[in-house]
Coordinates of C-alpha atoms in Angstrom, one line a residue:
Chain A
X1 CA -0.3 7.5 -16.7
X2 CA 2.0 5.7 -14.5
X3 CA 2.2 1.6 -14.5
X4 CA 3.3 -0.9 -12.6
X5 CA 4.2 -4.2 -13.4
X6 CA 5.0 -7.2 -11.2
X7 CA 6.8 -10.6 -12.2
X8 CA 6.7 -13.3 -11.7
X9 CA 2.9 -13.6 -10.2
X10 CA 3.7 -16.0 -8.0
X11 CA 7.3 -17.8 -7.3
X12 CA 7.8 -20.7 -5.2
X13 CA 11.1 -21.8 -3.8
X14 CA 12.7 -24.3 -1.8
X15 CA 14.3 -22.8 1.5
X16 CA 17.8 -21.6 1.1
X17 CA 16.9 -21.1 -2.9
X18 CA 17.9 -17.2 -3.7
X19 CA 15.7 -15.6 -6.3
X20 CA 14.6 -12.2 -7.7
X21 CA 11.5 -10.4 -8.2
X22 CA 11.0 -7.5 -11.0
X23 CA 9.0 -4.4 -10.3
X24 CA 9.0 -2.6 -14.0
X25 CA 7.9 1.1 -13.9
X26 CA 6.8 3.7 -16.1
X27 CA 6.3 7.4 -14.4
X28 CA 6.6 11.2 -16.1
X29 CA 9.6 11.3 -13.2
X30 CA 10.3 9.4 -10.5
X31 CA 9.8 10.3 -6.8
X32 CA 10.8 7.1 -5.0
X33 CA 9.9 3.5 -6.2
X34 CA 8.5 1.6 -2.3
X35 CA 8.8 -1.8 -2.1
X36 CA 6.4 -3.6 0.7
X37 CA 5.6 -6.6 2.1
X38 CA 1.5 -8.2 2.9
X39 CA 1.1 -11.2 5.2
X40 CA -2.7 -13.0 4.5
X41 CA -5.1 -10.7 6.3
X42 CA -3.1 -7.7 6.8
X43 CA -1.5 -4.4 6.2
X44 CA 1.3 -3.6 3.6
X45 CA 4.6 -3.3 5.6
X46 CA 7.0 -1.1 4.4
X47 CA 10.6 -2.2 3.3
X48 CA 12.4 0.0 1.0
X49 CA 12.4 3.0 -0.8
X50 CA 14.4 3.7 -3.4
X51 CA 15.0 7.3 -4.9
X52 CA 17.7 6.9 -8.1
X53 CA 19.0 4.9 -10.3
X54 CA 21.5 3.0 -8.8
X55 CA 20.6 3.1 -5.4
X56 CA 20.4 -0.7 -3.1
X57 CA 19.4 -1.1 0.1
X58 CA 19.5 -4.3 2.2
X59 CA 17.4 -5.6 5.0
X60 CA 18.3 -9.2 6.6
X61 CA 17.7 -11.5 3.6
X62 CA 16.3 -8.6 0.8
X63 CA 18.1 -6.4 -1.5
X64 CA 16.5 -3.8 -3.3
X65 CA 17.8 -2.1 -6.5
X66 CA 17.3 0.2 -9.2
X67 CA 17.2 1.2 -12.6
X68 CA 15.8 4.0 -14.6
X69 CA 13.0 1.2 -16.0
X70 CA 13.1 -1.3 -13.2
X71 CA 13.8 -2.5 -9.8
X72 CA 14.9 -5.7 -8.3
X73 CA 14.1 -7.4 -4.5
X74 CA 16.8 -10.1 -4.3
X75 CA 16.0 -12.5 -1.5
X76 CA 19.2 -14.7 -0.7
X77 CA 18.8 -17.4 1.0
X78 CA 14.7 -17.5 2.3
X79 CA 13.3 -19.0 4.9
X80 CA 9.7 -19.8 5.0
X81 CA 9.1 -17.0 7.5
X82 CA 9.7 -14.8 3.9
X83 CA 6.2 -16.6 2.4
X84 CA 4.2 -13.0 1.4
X85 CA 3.1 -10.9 -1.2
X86 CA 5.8 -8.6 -2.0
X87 CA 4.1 -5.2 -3.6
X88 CA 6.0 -2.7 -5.5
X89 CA 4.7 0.9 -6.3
X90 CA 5.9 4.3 -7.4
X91 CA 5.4 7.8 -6.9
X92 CA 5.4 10.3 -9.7
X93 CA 7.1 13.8 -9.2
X94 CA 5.1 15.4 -10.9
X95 CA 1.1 16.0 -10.8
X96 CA -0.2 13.4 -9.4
X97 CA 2.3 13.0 -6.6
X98 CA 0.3 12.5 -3.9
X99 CA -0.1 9.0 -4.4
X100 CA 1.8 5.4 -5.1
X101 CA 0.6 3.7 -7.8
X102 CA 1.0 -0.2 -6.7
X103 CA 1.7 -3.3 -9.1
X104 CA -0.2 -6.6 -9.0
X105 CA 2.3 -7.9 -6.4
X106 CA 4.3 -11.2 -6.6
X107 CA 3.1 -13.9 -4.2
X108 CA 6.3 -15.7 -2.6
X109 CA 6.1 -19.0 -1.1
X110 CA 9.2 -20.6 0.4
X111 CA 9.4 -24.1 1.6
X112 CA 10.8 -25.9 4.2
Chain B
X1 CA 3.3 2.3 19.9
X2 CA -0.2 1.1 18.1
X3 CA 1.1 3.0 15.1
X4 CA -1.9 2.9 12.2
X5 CA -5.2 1.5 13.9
X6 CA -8.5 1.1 11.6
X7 CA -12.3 0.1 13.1
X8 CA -14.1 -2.2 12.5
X9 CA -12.5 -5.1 10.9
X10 CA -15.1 -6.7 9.4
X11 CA -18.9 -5.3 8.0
X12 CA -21.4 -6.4 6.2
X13 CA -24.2 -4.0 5.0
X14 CA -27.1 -4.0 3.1
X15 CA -27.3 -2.2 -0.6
X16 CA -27.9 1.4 0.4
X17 CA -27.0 1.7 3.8
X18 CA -24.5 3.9 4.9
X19 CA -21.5 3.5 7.7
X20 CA -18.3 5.3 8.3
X21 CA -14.6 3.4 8.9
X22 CA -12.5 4.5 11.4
X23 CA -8.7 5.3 11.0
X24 CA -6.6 6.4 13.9
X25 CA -2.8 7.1 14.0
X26 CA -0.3 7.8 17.0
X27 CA 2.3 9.0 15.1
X28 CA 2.0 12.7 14.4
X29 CA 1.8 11.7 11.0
X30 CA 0.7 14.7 8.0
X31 CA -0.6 12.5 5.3
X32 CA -3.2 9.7 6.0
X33 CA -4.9 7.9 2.8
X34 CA -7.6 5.5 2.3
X35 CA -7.0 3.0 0.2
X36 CA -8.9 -0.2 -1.5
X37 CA -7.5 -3.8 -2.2
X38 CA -9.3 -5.7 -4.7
X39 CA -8.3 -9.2 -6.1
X40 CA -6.1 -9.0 -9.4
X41 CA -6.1 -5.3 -9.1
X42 CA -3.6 -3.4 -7.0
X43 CA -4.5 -1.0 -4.1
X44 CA -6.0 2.2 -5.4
X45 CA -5.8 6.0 -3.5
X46 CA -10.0 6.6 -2.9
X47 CA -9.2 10.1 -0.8
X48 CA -5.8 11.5 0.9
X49 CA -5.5 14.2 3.3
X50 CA -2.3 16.5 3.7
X51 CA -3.4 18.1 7.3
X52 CA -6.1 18.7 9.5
X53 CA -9.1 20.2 7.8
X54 CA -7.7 19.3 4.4
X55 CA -9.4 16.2 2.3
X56 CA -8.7 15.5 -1.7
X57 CA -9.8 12.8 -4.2
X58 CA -8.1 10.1 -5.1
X59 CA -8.1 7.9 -8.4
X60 CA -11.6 6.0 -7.1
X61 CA -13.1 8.8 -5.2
X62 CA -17.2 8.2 -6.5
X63 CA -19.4 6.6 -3.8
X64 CA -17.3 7.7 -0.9
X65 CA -16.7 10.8 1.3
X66 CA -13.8 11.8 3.8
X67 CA -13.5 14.0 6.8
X68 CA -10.3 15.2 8.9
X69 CA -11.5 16.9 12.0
X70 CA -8.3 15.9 13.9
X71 CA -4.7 15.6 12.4
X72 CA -4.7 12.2 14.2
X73 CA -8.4 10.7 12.7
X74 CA -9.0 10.4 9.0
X75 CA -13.2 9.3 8.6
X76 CA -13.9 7.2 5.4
X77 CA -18.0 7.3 4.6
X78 CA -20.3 5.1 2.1
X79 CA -23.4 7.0 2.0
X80 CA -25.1 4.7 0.3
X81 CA -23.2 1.4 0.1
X82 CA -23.3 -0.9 -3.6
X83 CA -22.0 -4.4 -3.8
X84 CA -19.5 -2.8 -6.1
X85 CA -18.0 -1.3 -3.2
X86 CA -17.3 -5.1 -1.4
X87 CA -13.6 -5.0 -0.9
X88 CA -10.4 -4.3 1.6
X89 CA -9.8 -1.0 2.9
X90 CA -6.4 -0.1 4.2
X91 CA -5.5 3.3 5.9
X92 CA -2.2 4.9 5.3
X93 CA -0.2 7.6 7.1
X94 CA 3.1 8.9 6.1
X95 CA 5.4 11.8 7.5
X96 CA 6.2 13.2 4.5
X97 CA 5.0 13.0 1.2
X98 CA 7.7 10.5 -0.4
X99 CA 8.5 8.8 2.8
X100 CA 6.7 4.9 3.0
X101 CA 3.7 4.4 4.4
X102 CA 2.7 2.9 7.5
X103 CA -1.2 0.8 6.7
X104 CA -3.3 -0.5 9.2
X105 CA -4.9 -3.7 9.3
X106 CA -7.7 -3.5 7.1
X107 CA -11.5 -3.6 7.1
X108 CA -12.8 -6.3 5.1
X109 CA -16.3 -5.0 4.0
X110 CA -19.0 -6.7 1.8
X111 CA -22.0 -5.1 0.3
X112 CA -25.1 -7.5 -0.2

């Protein structure tokens, strides 16, 4: 069965404080590992998704990378316009590909 | 562009009465999903469609019912609504299966 596990929980920083989150993974085979981000009261947004091992992709202030057992959002520098839940999930390639299994999600606050 | 839009946003029902949630997309999408959010738990696939006329279950499929009349509409039903079913529904669509999904807002339903 494939798992998904967020850390920290939660993760409070000062602005201009650069941290990481973990997304660890176990799947049969990978797909893509998403990575997305969920404002109080709303949607999922999507960021990233990541396809192999070794692949990164940036987006203003996030980096996303990964490993054959993990991935990694590096947030340089935030700004309290990055306070959100940060969700993590992957898709199998094999049987049950039709859908993402999520993690927990890490709840970022970043203060001015 | 209104992208992924779900109705209503909010509902309260009764144990055992029934209603149907609304999910609308403008994006010529294939794939639309429901999905529920529940605190501490991460969100979990109820039903997915691949195309118009098609409907599958998901991992948390009892209780609920799906229909796909038009490629653009995905219906989620509660025939017979149970506080167990109190929670946040998200609608997904994607254009390909291991491409990231775009969610709508939500509908924030509670069973009494």
């Amino acid at each position: 069965e494939d798992q998904v596990t967020q850390s920290p929980e939660a993760l409070r920083l000062q602005e201009g404080e650069s941290s990481s989150l973990n997304c660890s993974y176990t799947v049969s085979g990978l797909r893509g590992l998403f990575w997305y981000r969920q404002d109080p009261g709303k949607g999922p947004e999507f960021l990233f998704t990541l396809y192999s091992a070794g692949e990164e992709k940036e987006k203003e202030r996030l980096k996303a990378t990964l490993t054959k057992k993990e991935s990694f959002l590096h947030i340089t520098a935030p700004k309290p316009e990055d306070s959100a839940t940060y969700l993590c999930a992957v898709q199998d390639s094999g049987g049950s590909n039709y859908k993402l299994t999520f993690g927990k999600g890490t709840l970022l606050t970043v203060n001015p | 562009n209104a992208g992924v839009t779900q109705t209503p946003k909010f509902r309260v029902l009764k144990t055992g009465q029934s209603m149907t949630l609304l999910c609308a997309q403008d994006m010529n999408h294939e794939y639309m999903y429901w999905y529920r959010q529940d605190p501490g738990m991460g969100l979990r696939l109820i039903h997915y469609s691949v195309g118009e006329g098609t409907t599958a279950k998901g991992e948390v499929p009892d209780g609920y019912n799906v229909s796909r009349l038009k490629k653009q509409n995905f219906l989620l039903g509660l025939e017979s609504a149970a506080p167990s079913q109190t929670s946040v529904y998200f609608c997904a669509s994607s254009l390909q299966l291991n491409y990231g999904y775009t969610f709508g807002s939500g509908t924030r339903l509670t069973v009494v």
